[in-house]
Coordinates of C-alpha atoms in Angstrom, one line a residue:
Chain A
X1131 CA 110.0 58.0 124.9
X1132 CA 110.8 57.1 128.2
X1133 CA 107.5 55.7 128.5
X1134 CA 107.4 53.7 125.7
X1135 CA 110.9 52.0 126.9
X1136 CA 109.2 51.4 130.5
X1137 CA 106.2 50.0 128.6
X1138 CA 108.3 48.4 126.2
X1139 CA 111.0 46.8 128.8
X1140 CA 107.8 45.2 130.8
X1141 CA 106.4 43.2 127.9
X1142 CA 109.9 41.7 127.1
X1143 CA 110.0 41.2 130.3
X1144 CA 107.2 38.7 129.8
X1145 CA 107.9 37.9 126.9
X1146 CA 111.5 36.9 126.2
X1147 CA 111.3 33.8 128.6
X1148 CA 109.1 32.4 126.5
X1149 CA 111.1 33.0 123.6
X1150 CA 114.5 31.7 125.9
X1151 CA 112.2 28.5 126.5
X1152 CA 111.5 27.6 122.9
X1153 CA 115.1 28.1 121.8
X1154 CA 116.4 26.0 124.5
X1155 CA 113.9 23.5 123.6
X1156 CA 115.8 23.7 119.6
X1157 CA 119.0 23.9 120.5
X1158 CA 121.6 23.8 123.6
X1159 CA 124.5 25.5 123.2
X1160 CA 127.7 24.3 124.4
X1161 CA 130.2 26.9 123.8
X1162 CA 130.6 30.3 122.6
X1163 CA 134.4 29.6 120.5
X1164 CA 134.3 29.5 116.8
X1165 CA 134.7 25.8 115.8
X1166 CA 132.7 24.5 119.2
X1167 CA 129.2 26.1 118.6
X1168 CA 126.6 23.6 117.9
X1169 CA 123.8 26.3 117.3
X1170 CA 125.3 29.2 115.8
X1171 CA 127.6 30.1 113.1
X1172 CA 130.6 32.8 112.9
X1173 CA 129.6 35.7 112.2
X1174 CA 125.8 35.0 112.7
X1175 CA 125.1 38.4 114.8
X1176 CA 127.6 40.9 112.8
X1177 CA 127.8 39.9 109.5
X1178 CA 125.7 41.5 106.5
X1179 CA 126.7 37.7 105.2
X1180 CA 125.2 36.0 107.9
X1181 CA 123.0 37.7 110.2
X1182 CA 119.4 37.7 108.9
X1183 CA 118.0 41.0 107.3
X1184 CA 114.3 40.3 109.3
X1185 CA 112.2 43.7 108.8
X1186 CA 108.9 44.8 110.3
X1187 CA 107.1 47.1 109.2
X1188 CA 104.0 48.6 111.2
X1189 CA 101.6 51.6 108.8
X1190 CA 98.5 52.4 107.6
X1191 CA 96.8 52.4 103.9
X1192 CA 94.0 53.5 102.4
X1193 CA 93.0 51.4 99.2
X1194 CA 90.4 51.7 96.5
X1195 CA 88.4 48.5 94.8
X1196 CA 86.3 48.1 92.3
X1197 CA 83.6 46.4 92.8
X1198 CA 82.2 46.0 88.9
X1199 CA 83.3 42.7 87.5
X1200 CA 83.3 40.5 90.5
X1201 CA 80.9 38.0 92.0
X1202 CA 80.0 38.4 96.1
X1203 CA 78.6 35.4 97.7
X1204 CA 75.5 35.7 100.2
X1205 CA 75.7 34.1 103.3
X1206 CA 74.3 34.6 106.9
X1207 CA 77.0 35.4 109.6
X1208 CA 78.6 32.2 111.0
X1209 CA 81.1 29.9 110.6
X1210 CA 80.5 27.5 107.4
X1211 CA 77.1 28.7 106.2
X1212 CA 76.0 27.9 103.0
X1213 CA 76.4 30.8 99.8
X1214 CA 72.5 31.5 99.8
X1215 CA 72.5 33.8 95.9
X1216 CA 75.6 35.5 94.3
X1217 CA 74.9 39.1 92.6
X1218 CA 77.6 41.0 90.3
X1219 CA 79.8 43.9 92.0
X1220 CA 77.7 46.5 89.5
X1221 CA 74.7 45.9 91.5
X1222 CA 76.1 47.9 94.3
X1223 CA 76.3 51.2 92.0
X1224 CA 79.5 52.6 93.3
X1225 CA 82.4 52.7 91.4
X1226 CA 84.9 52.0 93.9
X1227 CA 85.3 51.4 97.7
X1228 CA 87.7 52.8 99.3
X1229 CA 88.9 51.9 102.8
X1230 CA 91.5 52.8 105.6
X1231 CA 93.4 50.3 107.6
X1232 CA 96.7 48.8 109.4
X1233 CA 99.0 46.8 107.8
X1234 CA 101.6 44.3 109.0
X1235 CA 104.5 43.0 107.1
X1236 CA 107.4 41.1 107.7
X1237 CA 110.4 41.1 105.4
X1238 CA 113.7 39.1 104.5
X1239 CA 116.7 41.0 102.3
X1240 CA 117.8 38.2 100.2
X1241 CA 121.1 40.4 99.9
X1242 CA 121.1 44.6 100.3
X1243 CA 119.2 44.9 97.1
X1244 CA 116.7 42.3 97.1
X1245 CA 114.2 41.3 99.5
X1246 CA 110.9 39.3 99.9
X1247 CA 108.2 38.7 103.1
X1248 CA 104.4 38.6 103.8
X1249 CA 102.2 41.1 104.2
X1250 CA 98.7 41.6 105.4
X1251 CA 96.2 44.0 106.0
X1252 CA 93.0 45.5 107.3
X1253 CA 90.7 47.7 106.5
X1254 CA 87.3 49.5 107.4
X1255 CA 85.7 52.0 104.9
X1256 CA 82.0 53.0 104.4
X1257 CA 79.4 50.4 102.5
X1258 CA 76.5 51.7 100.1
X1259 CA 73.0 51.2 101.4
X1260 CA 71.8 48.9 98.2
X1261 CA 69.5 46.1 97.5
X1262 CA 71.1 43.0 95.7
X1263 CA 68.8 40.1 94.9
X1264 CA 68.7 36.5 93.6
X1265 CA 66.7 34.0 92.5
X1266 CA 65.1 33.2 96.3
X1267 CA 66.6 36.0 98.3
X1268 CA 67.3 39.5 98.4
X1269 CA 69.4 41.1 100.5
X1270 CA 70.1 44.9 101.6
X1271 CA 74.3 45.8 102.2
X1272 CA 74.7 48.8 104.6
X1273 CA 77.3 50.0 107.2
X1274 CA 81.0 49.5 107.1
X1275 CA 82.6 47.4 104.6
X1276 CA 85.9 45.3 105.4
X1277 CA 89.0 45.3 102.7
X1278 CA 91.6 42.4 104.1
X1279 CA 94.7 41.7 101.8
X1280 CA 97.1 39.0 102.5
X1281 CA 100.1 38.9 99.9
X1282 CA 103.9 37.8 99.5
X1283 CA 106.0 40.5 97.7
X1284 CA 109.1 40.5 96.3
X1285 CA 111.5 43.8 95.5
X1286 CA 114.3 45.7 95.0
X1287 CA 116.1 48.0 96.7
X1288 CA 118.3 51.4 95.6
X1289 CA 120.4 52.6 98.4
X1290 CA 121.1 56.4 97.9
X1291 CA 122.3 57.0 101.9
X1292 CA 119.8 58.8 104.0
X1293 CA 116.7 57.7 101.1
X1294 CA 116.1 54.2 99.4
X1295 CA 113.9 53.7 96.8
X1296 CA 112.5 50.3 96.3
X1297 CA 110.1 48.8 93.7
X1298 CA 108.3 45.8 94.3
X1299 CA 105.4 43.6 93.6
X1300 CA 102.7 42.1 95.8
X1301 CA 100.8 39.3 94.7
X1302 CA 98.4 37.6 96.9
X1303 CA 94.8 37.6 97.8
X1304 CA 92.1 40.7 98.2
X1305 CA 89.1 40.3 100.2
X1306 CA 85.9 42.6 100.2
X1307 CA 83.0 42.1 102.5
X1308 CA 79.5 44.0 103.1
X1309 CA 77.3 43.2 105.7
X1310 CA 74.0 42.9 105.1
X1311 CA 70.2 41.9 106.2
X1312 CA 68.2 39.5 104.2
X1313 CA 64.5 39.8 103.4
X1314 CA 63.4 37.5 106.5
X1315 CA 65.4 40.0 108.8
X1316 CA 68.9 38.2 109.8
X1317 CA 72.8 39.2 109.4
X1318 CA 74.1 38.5 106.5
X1319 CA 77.7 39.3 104.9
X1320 CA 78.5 39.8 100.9
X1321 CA 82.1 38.2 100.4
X1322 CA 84.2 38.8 97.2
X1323 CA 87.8 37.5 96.9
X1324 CA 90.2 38.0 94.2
X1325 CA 93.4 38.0 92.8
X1326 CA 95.8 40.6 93.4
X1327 CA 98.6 42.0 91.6
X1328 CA 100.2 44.8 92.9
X1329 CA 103.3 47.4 91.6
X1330 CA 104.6 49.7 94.5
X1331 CA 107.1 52.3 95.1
X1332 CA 108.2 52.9 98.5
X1333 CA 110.7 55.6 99.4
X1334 CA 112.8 55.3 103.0
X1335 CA 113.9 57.4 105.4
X1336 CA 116.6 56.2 107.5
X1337 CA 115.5 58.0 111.0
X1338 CA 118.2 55.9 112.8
X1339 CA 120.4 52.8 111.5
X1340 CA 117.4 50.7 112.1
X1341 CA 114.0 52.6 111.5
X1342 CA 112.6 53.6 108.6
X1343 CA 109.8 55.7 107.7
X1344 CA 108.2 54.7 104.2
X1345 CA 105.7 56.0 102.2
X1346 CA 104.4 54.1 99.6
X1347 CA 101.7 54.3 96.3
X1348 CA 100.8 51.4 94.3
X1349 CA 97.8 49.8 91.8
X1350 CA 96.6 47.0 91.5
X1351 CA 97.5 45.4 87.7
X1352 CA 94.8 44.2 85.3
X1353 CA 92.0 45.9 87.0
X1354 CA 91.1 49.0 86.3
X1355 CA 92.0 52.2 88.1
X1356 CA 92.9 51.0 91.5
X1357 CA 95.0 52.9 93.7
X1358 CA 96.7 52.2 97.3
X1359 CA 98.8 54.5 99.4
X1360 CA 100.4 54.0 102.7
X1361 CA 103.1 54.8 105.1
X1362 CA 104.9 52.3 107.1
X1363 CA 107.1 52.6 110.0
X1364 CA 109.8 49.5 110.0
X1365 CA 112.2 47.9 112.1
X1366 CA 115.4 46.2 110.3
X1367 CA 117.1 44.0 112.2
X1368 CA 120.2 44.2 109.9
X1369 CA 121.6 47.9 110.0
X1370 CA 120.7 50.0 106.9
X1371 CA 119.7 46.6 105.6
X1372 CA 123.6 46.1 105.3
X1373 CA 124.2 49.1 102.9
X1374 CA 124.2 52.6 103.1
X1375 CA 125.0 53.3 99.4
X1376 CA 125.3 52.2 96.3
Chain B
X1068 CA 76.9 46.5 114.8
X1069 CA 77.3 43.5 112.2
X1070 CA 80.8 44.5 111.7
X1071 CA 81.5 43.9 115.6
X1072 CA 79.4 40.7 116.3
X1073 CA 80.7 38.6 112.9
X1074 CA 84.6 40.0 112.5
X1075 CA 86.3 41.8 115.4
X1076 CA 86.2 38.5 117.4
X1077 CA 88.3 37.0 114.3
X1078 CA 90.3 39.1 111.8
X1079 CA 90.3 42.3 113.3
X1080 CA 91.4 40.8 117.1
X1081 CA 94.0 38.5 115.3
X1082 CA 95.3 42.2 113.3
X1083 CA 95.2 43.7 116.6
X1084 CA 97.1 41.2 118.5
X1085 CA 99.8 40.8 116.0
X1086 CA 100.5 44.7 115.9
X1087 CA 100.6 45.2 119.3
X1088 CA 103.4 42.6 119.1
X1089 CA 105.3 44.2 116.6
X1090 CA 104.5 47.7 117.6
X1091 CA 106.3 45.9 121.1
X1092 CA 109.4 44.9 118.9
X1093 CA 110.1 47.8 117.1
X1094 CA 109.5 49.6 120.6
X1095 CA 112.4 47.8 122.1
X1096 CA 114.7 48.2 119.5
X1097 CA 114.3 52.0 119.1
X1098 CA 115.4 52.1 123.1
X1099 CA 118.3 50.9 122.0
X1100 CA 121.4 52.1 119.9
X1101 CA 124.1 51.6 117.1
X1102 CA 127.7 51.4 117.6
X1103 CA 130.2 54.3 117.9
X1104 CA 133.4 54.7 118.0
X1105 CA 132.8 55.4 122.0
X1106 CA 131.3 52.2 122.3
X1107 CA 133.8 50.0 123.7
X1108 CA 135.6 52.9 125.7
X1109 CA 132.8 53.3 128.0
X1110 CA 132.4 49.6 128.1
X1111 CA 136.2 49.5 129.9
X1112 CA 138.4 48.5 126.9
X1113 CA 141.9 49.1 128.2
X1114 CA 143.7 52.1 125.5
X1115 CA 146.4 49.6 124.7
X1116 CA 144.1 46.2 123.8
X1117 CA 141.8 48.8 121.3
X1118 CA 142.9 49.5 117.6
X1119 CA 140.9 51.7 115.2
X1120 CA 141.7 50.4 111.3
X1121 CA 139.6 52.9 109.1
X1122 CA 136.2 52.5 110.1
X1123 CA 136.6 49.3 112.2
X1124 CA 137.5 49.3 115.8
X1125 CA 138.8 45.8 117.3
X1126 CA 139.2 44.8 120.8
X1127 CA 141.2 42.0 121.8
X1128 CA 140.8 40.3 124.9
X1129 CA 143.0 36.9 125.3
X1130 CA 142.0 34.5 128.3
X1131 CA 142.6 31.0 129.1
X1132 CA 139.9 28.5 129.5
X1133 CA 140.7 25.0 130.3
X1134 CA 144.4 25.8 129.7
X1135 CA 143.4 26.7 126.4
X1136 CA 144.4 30.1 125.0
X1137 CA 140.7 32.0 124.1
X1138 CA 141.1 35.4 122.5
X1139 CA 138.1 37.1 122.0
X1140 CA 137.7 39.7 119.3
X1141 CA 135.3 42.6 119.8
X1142 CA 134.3 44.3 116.3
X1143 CA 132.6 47.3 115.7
X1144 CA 131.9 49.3 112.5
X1145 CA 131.7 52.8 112.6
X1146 CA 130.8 54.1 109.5
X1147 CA 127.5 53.2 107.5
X1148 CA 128.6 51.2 104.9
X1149 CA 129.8 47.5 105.5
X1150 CA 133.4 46.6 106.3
X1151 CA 135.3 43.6 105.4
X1152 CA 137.3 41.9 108.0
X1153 CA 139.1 38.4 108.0
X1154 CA 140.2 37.0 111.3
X1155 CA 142.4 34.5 109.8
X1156 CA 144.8 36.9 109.0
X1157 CA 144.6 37.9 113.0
X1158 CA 148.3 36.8 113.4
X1159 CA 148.3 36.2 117.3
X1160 CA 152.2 35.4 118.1
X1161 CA 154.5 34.6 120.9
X1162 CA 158.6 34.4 121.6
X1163 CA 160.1 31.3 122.1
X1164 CA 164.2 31.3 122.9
X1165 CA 164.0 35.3 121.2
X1166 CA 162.4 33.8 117.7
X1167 CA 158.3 34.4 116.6
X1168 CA 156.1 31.5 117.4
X1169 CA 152.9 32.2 115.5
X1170 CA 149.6 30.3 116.9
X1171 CA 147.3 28.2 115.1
X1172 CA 144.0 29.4 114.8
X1173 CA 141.6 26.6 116.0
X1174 CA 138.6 26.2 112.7
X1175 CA 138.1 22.6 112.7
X1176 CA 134.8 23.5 110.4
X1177 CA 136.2 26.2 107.9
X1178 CA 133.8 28.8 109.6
X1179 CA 136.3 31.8 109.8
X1180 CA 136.2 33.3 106.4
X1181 CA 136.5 37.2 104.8
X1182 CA 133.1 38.7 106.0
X1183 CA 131.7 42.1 106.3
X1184 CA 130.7 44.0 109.5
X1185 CA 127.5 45.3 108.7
X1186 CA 127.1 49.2 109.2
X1187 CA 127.3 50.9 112.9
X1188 CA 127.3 47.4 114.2
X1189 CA 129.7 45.2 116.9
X1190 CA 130.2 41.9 117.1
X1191 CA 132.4 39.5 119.4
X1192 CA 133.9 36.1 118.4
X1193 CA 135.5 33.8 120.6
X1194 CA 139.0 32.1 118.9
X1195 CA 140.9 29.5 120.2
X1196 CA 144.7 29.3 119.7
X1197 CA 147.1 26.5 120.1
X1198 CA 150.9 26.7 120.0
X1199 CA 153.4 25.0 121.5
X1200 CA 152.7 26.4 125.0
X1201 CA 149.2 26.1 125.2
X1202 CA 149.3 29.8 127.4
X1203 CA 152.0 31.4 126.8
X1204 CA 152.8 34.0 129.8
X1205 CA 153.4 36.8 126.5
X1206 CA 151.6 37.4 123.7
X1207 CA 151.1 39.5 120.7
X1208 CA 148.8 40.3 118.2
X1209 CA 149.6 41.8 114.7
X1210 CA 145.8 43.5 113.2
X1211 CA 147.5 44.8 110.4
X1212 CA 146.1 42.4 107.7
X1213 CA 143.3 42.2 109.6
X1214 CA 140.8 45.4 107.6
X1215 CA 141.5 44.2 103.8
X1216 CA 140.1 47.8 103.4
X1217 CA 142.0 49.3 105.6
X1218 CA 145.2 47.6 105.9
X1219 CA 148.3 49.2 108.1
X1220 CA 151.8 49.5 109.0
X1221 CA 151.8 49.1 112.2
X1222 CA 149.3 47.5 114.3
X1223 CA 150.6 44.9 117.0
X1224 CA 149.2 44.4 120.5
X1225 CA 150.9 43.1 123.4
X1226 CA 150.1 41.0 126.2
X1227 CA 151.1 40.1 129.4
X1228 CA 150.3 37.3 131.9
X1229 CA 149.9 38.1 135.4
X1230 CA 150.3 36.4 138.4
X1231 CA 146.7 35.2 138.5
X1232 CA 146.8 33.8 135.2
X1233 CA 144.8 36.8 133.3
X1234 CA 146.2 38.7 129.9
X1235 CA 146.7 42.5 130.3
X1236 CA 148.0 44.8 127.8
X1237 CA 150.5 46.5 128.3
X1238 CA 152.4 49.9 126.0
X1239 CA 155.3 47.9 125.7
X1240 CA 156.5 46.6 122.1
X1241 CA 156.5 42.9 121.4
X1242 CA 160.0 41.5 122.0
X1243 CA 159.6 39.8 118.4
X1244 CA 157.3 42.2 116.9

């Protein structure tokens, strides 16, 4: 722990000029009484009212897709090259792909019951070794596969003191990609992106009055039987996001 | 070997970049800790300028700036739900010829309203009073109103003003109080 602080206490040491500098750049203050603040408000840094519920949230998932029913895209590796065939998910022959990753999300309690923020996420799971063709080319996927999602959600929160229980919904964007060599022998990747809709149910533990731990399961809506799990470790920035209990 | 050349330099570097960030703020925070009912104690709050009104603890330190009377109010919340507090009715009060004088709160914009202290948190605000003395060299302060939650009987502070022009507290009752 002590090392961690140490470690910790260096980078905002490099760190918070930089953030000192672009807030003096925004705004000057002039005085810290109540009526003669030009940047700040009463009650900005105490108040559940006005201090801002910011949470982030640091874990790991593991997710399943489906690959049946969508289109991936051909194209050699590089920036802006050309979709050279597209073949159907099914052509793969796996059911699902299933990967493991980080995930990053950053929050805002609207009030202690309802909040809504950004997430994203990476993952790396294994790829099936499987020729796809099309009209000119074929192409053989093999290796590692890559499961990104990037999403807003929006939920609700059930305070019961030392556990919460929130349900929410994460809607955003799923992406799937496969590398893979074409016939004439260069790198190639197979791209899918589609729409997600996603129902989770996260459970807190307060380990302090601003860290929770939080496991979660969710599946993605209207497709199939696709499951993701996780556990995420998150700052709040607003005690107990402002409530303890109901 | 494809999955290093054509996305670690992009997506996984940015992923990696932006957790080591957060995993730094979350870092920091966990060095640090919530308020207790200790809190202000160790920080040197004289026994006579601290009240305790259920579960909210305020500290009040009156100074003069510019010949203006400043008293600044330290808050902390000791329990882990919120607590309401309203400063307006922070009735901060002097004698004049043996009568009360109260003084104004300065809120030229309408900031100071009924808010609550979020849980095991502190918070300080800065008010400015005016009266007819701008510093008066006693002063009093009734909390009593101050907790809608937790409101009480008796909760008056007093103040007096030394010979280098700072507030102490002092046991003693308010002459008016």
């Amino acid at each position: 722990m002590k090392l961690a602080c140490t470690l910790v206490v260096g980078a905002v040491a490099v760190l918070l000029p930089r953030v000192a500098e672009a807030r003096s750049r925004s705004c000057q203050e002039v005085s810290d009484v109540v009526g003669e603040q030009k940047c700040t408000r009463y009650g900005y840094a105490w108040s559940v009212e006005r201090m801002p519920g910011l949470m982030f949230g640091l874990g790991a998932f593991h997710r399943e897709y489906e690959p049946a029913g969508h289109r991936f895209g051909v194209a050699r590796t590089g920036k802006r090259q050309p979709t050279l065939f597209r073949f159907d998910g099914d052509d793969l022959g796996v059911d699902k792909l299933r990967a493991t990753g980080a995930e990053l999300r950053v929050s805002l309690a609207i009030n202690p019951y309802f909040y809504a923020g950004t997430d994203v996420g990476v993952g790396v799971g294994s790829a099936p070794v499987r020729g796809v063709a099309g009209a000119e080319w074929q192409a053989t996927t093999k290796g590692s596969h890559i499961q990104s999602v990037w999403g807003l959600h929006l939920g609700g929160r059930i305070p019961l003191g030392r556990v919460a229980f929130r349900v929410e919904a994460l809607a955003g964007a799923h992406f799937v990609s496969l590398p893979a060599r074409l016939q004439d022998g260069s790198s190639a990747n197979a791209t899918a992106v589609r729409f997600l809709f996603e129902p989770r149910v996260w459970a807190d533990v307060w380990l302090s009055s601003s860290w929770t731990l939080s496991p979660y399961v969710g599946a993605a809506a209207f497709s199939g039987s696709e499951k993701t799990a996780g556990v995420m470790f998150t700052w709040h920035l607003k005690a107990f996001d402002g409530d303890f209990s109901l | 070997m494809l999955l290093r050349v054509d996305v670690m330099p992009n997506a996984m570097a940015s992923c990696l970049r932006a957790a080591c960030a957060v995993g730094a703020c979350l870092a920091l925070v966990g060095c640090g800790g919530s308020y207790t009912s200790r809190t202000f104690g160790e920080r040197g709050a004289p026994r006579a300028a601290l009240h305790h009104l259920g579960c909210l603890d305020v500290w009040l330190a009156p100074g003069v700036r510019n010949d203006d009377l400043i008293v600044s109010v330290h808050m902390g919340n000791t329990c882990n739900a919120a607590v309401p507090v309203d400063l307006r009715h922070l009735d901060v009060f002097t004698c004049r010829a043996g009568a009360r004088e109260s003084l104004r709160l300065s809120d030229p914009r309408g900031e100071v309203t009924e808010l609550n202290v979020s849980p095991v948190t502190e918070g300080t605000e800065h008010l400015l009073y005016r009266g007819s003395a701008r510093a008066p060299s006693e002063l009093c302060a009734d909390l009593s109103r101050v907790a809608p939650d937790a409101p009480s009987k008796r909760a008056t502070m007093s103040f007096r003003r030394d010979g280098d022009g700072m507030y102490a507290a002092t046991d003693e009752a308010c002459p008016c109080g």
